[in-house]
mmCIF file of C-alpha atoms in Angstrom:
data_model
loop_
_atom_site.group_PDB
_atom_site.id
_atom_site.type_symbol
_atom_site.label_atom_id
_atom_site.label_comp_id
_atom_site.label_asym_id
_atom_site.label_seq_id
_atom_site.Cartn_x
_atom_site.Cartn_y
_atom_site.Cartn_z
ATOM 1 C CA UNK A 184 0.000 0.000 0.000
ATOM 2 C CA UNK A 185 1.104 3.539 -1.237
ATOM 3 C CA UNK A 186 1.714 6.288 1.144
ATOM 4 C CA UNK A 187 -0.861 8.415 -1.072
ATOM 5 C CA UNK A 188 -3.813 5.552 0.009
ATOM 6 C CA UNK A 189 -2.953 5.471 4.032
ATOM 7 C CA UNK A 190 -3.308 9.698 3.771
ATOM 8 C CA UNK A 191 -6.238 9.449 2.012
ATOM 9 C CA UNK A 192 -8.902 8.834 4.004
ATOM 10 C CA UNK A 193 -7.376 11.297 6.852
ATOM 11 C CA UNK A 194 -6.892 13.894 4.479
ATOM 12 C CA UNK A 195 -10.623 13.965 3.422
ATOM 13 C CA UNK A 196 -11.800 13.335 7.115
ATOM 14 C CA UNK A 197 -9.614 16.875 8.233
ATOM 15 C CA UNK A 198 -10.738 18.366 4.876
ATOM 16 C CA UNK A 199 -14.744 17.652 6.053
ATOM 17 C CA UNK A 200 -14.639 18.457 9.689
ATOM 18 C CA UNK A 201 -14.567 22.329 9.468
ATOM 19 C CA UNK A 202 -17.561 21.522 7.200
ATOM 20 C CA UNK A 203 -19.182 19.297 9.941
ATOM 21 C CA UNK A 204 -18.676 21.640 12.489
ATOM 22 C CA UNK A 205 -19.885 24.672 11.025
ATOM 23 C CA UNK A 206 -23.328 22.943 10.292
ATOM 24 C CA UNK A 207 -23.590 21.843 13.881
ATOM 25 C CA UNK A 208 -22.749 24.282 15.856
ATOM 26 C CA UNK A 209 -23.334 27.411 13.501
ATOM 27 C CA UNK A 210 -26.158 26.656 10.881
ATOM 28 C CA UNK A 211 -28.463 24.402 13.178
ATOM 29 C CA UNK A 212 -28.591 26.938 15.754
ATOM 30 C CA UNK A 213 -28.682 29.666 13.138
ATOM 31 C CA UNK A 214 -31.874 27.324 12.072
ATOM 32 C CA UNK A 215 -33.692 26.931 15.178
ATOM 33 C CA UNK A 216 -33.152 31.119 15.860
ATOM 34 C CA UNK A 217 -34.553 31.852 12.662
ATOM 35 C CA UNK A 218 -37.402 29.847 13.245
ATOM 36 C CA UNK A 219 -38.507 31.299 16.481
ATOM 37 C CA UNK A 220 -37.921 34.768 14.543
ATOM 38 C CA UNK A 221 -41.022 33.962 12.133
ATOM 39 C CA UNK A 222 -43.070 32.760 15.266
ATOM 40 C CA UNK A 223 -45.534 34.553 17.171
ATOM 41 C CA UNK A 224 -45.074 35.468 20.932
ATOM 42 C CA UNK A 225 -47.390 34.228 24.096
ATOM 43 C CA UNK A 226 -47.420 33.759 27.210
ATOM 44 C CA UNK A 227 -46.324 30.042 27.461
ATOM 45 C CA UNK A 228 -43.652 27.395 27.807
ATOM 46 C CA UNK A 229 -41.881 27.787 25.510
ATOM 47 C CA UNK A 230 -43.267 31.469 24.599
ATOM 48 C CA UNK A 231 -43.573 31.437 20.732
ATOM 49 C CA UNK A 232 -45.491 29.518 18.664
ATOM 50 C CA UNK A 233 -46.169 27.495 16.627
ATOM 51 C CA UNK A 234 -43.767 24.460 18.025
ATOM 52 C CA UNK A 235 -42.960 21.944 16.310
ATOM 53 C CA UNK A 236 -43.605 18.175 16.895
ATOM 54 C CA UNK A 237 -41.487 15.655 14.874
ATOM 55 C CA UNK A 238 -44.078 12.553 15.503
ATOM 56 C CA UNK A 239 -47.048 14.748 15.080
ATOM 57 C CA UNK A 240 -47.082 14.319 10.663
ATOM 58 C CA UNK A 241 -46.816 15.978 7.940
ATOM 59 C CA UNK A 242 -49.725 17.804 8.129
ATOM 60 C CA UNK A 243 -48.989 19.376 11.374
ATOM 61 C CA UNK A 244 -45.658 20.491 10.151
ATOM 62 C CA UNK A 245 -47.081 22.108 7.110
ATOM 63 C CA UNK A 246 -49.920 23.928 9.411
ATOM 64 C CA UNK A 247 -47.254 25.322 11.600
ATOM 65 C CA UNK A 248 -44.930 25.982 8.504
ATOM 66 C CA UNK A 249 -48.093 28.431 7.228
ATOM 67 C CA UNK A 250 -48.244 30.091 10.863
ATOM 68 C CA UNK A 251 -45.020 31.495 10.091
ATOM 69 C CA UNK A 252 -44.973 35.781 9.642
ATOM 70 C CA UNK A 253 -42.201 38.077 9.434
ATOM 71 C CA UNK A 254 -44.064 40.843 11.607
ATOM 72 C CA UNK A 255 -41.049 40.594 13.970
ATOM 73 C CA UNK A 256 -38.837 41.805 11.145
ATOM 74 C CA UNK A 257 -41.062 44.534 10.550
ATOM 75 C CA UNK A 258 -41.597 45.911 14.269
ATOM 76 C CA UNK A 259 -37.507 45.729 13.770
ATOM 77 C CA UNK A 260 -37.962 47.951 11.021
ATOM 78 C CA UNK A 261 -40.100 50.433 11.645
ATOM 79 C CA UNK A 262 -39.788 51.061 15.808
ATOM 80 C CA UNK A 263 -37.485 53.847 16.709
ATOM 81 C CA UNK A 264 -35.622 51.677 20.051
ATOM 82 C CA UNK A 265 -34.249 49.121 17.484
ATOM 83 C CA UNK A 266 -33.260 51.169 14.648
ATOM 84 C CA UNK A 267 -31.725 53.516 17.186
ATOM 85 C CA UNK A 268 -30.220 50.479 18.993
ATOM 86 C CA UNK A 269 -28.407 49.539 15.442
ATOM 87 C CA UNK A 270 -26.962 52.566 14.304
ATOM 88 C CA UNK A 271 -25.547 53.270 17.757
ATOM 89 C CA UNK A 272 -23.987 49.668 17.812
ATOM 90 C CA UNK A 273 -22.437 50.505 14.312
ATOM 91 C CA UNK A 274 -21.604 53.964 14.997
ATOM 92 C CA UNK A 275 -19.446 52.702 17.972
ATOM 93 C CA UNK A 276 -18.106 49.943 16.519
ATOM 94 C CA UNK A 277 -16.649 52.079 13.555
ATOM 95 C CA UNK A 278 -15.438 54.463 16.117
ATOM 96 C CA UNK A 279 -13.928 52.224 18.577
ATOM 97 C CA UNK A 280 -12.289 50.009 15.700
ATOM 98 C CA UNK A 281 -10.806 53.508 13.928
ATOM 99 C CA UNK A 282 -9.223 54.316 17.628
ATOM 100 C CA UNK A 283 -8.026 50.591 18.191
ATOM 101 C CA UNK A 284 -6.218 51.094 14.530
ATOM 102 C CA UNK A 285 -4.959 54.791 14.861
ATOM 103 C CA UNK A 286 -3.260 52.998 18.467
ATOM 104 C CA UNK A 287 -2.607 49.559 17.341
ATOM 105 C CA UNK A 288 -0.833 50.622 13.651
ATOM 106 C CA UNK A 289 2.219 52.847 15.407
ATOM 107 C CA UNK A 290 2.593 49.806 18.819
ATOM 108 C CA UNK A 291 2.155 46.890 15.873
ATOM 109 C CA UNK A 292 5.171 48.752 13.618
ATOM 110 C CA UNK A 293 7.558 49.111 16.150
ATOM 111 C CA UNK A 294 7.206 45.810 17.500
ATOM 112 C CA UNK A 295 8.134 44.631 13.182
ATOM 113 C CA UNK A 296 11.074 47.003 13.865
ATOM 114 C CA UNK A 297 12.179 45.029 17.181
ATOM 115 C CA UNK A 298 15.267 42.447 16.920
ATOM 116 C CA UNK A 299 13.749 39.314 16.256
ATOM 117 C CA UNK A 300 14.496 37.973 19.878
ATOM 118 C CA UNK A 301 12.568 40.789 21.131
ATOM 119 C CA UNK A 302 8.953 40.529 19.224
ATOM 120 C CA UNK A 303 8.406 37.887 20.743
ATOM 121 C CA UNK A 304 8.599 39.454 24.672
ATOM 122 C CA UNK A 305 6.816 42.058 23.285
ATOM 123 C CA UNK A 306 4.103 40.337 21.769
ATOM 124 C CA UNK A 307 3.948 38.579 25.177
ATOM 125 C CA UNK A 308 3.167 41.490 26.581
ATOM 126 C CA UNK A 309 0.230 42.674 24.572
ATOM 127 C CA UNK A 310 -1.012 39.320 25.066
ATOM 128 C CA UNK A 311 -0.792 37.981 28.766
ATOM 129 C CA UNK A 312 -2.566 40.748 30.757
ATOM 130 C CA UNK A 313 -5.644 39.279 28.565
ATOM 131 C CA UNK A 314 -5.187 35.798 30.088
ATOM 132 C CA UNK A 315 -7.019 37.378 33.138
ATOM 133 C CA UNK A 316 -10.765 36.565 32.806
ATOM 134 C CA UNK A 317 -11.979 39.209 30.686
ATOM 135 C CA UNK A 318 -15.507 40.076 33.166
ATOM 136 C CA UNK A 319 -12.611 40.615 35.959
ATOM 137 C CA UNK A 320 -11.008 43.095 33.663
ATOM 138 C CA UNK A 321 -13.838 45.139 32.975
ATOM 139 C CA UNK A 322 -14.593 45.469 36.905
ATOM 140 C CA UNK A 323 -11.197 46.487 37.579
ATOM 141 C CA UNK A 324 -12.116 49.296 35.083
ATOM 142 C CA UNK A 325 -15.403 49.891 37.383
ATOM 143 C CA UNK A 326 -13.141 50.409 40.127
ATOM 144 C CA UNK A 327 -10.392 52.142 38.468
ATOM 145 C CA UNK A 328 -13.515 54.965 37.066
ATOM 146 C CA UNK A 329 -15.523 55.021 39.591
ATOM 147 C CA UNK A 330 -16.650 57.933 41.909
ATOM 148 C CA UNK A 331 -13.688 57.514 44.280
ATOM 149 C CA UNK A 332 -12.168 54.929 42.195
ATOM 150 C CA UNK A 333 -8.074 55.049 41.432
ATOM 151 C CA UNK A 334 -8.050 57.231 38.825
ATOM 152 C CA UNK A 335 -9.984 60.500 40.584
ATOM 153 C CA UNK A 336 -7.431 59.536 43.859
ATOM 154 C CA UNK A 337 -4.077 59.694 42.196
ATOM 155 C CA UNK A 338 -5.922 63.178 39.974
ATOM 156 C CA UNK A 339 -7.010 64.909 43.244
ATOM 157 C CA UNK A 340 -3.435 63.541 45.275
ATOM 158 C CA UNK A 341 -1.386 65.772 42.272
ATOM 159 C CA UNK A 342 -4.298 68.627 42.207
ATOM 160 C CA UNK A 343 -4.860 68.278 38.908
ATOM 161 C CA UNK A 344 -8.828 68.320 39.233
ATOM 162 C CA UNK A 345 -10.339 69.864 42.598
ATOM 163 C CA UNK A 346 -13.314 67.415 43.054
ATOM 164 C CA UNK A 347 -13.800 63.896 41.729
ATOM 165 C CA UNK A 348 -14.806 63.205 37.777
ATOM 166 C CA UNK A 349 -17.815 61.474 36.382
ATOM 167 C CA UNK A 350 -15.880 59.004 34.413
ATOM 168 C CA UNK A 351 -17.680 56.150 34.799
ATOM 169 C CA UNK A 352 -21.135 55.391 33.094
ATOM 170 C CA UNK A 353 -20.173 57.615 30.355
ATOM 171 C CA UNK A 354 -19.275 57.056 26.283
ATOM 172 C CA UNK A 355 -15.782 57.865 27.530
ATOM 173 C CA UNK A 356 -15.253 54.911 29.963
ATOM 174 C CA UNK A 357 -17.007 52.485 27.004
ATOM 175 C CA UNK A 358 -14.867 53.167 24.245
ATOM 176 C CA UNK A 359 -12.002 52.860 27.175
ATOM 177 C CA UNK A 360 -13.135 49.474 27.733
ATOM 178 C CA UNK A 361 -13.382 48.743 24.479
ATOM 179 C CA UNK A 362 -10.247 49.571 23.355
ATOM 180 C CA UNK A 363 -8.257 48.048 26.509
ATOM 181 C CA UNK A 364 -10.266 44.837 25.669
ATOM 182 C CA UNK A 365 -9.850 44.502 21.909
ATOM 183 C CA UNK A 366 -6.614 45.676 21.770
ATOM 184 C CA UNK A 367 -4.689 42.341 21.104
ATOM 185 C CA UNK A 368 -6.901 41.321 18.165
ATOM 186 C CA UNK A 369 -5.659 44.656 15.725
ATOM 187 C CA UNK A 370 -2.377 44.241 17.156
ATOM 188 C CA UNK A 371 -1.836 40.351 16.044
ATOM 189 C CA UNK A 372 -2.922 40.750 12.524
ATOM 190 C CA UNK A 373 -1.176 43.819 11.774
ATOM 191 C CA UNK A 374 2.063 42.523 13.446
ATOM 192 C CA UNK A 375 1.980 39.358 11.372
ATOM 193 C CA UNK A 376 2.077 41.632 7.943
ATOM 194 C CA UNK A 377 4.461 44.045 9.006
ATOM 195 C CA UNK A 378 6.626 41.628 10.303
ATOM 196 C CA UNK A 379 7.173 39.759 7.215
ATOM 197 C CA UNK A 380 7.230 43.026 4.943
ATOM 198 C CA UNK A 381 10.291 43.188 2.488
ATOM 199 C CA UNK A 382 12.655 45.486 4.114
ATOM 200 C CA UNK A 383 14.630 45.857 1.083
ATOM 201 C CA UNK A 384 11.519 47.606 -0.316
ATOM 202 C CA UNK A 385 12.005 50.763 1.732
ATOM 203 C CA UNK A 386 15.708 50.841 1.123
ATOM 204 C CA UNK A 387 15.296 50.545 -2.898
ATOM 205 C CA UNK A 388 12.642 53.732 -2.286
ATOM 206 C CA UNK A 389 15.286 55.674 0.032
ATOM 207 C CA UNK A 390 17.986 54.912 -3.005
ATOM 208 C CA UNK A 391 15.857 56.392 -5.429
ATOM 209 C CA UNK A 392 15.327 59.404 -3.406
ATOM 210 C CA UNK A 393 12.165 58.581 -1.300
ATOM 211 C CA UNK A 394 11.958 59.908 1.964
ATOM 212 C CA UNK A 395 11.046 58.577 4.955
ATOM 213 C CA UNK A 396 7.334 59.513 5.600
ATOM 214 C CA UNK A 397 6.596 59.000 1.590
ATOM 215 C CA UNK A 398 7.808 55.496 1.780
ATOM 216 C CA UNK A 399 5.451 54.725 4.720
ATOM 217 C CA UNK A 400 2.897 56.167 2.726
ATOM 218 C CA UNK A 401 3.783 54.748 -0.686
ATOM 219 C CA UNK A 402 5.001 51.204 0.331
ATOM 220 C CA UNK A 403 4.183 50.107 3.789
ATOM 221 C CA UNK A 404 0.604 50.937 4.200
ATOM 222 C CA UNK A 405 -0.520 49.446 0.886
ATOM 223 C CA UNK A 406 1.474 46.013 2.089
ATOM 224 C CA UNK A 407 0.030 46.290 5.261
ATOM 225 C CA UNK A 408 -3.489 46.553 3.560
ATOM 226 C CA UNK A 409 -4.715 43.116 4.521
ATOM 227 C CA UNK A 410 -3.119 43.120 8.622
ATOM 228 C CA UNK A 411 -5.271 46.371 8.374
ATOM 229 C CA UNK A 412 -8.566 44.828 7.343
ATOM 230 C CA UNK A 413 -7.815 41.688 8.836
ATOM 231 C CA UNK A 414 -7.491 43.362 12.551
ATOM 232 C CA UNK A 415 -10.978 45.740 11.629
ATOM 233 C CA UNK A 416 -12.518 43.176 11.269
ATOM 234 C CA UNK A 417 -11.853 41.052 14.058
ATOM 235 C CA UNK A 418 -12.260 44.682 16.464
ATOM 236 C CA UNK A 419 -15.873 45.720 14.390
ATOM 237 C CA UNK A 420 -17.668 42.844 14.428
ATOM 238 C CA UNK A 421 -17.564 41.291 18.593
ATOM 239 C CA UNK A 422 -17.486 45.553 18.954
ATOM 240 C CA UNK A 423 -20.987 45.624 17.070
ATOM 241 C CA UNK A 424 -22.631 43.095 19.342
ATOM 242 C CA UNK A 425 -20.931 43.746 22.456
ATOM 243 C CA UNK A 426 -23.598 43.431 25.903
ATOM 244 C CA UNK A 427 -20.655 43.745 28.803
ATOM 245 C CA UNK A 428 -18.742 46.499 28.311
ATOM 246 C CA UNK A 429 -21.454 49.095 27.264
ATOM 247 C CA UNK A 430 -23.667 47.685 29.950
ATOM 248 C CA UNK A 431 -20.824 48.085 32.907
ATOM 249 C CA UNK A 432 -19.027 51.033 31.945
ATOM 250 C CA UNK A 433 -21.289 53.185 29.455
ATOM 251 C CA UNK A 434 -24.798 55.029 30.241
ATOM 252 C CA UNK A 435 -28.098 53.530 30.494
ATOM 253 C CA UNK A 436 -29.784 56.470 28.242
ATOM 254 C CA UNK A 437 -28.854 54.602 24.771
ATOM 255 C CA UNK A 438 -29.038 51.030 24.348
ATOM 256 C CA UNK A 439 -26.170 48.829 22.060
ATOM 257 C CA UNK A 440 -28.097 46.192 20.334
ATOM 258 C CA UNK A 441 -26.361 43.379 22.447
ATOM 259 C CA UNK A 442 -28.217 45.349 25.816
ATOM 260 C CA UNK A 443 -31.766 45.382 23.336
ATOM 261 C CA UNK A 444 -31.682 42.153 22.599
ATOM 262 C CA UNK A 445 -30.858 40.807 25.969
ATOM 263 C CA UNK A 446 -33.285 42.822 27.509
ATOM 264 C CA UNK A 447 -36.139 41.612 24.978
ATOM 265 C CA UNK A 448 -34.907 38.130 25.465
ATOM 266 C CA UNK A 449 -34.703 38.121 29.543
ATOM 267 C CA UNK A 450 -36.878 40.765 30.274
ATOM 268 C CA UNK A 451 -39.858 40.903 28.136
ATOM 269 C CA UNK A 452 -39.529 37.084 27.383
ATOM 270 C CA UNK A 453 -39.859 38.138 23.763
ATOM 271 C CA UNK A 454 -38.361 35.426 22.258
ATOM 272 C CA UNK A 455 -39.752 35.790 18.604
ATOM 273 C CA UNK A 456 -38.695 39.513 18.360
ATOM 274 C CA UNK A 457 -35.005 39.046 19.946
ATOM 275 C CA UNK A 458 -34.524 36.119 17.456
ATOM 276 C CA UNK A 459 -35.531 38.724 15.175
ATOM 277 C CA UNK A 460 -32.572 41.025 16.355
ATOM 278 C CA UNK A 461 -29.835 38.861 16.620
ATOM 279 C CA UNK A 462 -30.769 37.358 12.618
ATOM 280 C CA UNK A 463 -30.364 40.580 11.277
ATOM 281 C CA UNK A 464 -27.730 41.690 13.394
ATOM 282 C CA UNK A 465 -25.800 38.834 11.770
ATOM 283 C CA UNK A 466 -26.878 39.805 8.619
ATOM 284 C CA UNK A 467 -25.698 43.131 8.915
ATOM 285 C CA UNK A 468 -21.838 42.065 10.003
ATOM 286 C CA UNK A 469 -21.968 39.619 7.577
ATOM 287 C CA UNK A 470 -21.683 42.762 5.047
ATOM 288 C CA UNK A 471 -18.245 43.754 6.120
ATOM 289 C CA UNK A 472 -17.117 40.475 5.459
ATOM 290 C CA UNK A 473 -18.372 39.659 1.961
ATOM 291 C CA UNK A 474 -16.543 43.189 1.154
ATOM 292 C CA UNK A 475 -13.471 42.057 2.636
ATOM 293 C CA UNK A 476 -13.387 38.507 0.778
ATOM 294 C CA UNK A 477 -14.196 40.017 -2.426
ATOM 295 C CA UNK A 478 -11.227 42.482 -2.033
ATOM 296 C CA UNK A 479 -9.394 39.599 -0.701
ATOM 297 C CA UNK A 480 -9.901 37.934 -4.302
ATOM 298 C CA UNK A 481 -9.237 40.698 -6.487
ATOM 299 C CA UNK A 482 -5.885 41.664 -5.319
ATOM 300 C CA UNK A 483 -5.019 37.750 -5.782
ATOM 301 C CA UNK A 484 -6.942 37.522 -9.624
ATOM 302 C CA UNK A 485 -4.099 40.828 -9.607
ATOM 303 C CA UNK A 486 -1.544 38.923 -8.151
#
C-alpha cells in the first residue's frame, strides 16, 4: 500500500470536519433562531409559537410551517428603540475600531522594527494581561472609574482636578473598555504583515530618493493593507454586538443592540422579536465580510 492511500482517508476526514462543524454548531442553531424569529409570541412554555412536533405528521408540520410571519422583522424595522439600537452599535463599533487602529498601527510597527528575539517578549506582553478573565477586567475598570475609584485619587493627590470626575457610566469609559479589551486582536494581525514586509523595499525607495514619511505612505501601508482589514474586522464585528462592556461602563440612556436584545430576550420574554434582532444583526456584520473577501480575491486575480 502507497503512502498516497494510508493519507487518504485522513486527508478527506480533516478536509470535512470544518464543514461538519460549522453545520452543527453554527447553521443548526442559526436554524432553530430563525425559526422562532417567524413565530408569534405568548405567554407560554416555551413562549412562541407554533412548536414543532417531529411525531405529530406531515400535516402538522405544514400547518405550523403556514403560521409562520415576518411581523417581527417589521416591528424591527419600523420602531425607533431598534433602529436607534443599530446605528448606535455601528456607529461605535466604527469608532472604537478607527481608535483601536490609529493605536494599534504605530505599537504593531515598532514591534516589526524590534530584533527578532525581542517581538516575541513584546508580543507577550500585549497578550498575557488578557489571560485574566476578561468580566474581571472590565470590573477592575469599574473600580479604576468610579466615583472615588483610582483614577480621581491619584488626579485629586497631584491637584490636577479639585473634586472627583464622572468618568464612569459615560461614552468615555465604554470606548475605554473597548479599546483596553480589543486591543490584542488589531495588534496580532497587523504585526503578522508588518513583520514579514520586504525590508529591502524601503531601502530601494530611500535609493531612489524617497523619503522617509513618503515610503510609509507609498510602500508600507498598501502592504500592510490586509493586517489592516484583517485586525478591523476582528475589532468591528464582537465591537458591534458587544452586551458587557457598554452595559458596565457606558450610560443607560442609549441602548447597544447586544443590551436590546438581551433585555427583549430576559426581560420581556420576547423570544420571537429578539430572534428577530440577533438574525439581522448577523446579517448586517456579515456585510463587512463579503466586502473584505471580495477584495481579498481581487488583489489575488491581480496577483
Amino acid at each position: 500500500m502507497n503512502g498516497r492511500r494510508i493519507f487518504t482517508r485522513p486527508a478527506r476526514i480533516a478536509a470535512v470536519a470544518p464543514y461538519l462543524w460549522m453545520v452543527l454548531f453554527f447553521l443548526v442553531p442559526f436554524g432553530f433562531v430563525l425559526k422562532i424569529s417567524l413565530s408569534e409570541t405568548v405567554i407560554a412554555q416555551p413562549p412562541y409559537l407554533p412548536t414543532f412536533d417531529v411525531f405529530a405528521g406531515w400535516e402538522a408540520l405544514r400547518a405550523a410551517l403556514a403560521k409562520f410571519s415576518t411581523d417581527n422583522f417589521y416591528l424591527l424595522a419600523t420602531d425607533d428603540i431598534y433602529i436607534f439600537s443599530y446605528l448606535r452599535s455601528v456607529t461605535v463599533a466604527l469608532t472604537a475600531t478607527a481608535i483601536l487602529l490609529v493605536i494599534g498601527y504605530p505599537v504593531a510597527y515598532a514591534m516589526a522594527k524590534l530584533p527578532r528575539r525581542w517581538q516575541a517578549i513584546a508580543m507577550m506582553l500585549v497578550v498575557v494581561p488578557f489571560w485574566t478573565s476578561f468580566l474581571i477586567r472590565i470590573y477592575a475598570w469599574i473600580n479604576i472609574l468610579q466615583h472615588d475609584g483610582l483614577l480621581n485619587s491619584l488626579l485629586l493627590a497631584f491637584n490636577i482636578i479639585d473634586k472627583p470626575m464622572p468618568w464612569l457610566s459615560t461614552d468615555s469609559a465604554m470606548y475605554l473598555g473597548m479599546v483596553y479589551s480589543y486591543f490584542p486582536f488589531m495588534i496580532l494581525p497587523l504585526f503578522a504583515t508588518l513583520a514579514k514586509m520586504d525590508g529591502t523595499l524601503l531601502e530601494a525607495a530611500a535609493d531612489l530618493g524617497c523619503s522617509r514619511l513618503k515610503a510609509f505612505w507609498l510602500i508600507t501601508v498598501p502592504l500592510s493593507l490586509p493586517g489592516i482589514g484583517a485586525g478591523a474586522l476582528l475589532c468591528f464585528i464582537p465591537i458591534a454586538g458587544e452586551f458587557v462592556i457598554p452595559d458596565l461602563l457606558a450610560g443607560s440612556d442609549n441602548m447597544m443592540i447586544g443590551q436590546t436584545l438581551w433585555l427583549e430576550f430576559f426581560t420581556n420574554r420576547d423570544w420571537p422579536v429578539a430572534s428577530a434582532i440577533a438574525v439581522v444583526m448577523l446579517a448586517l456584520l456579515l456585510v463587512p465580510l463579503l466586502v473584505y473577501e471580495h477584495i481579498q480575491r481581487k488583489q489575488l486575480e491581480h496577483g
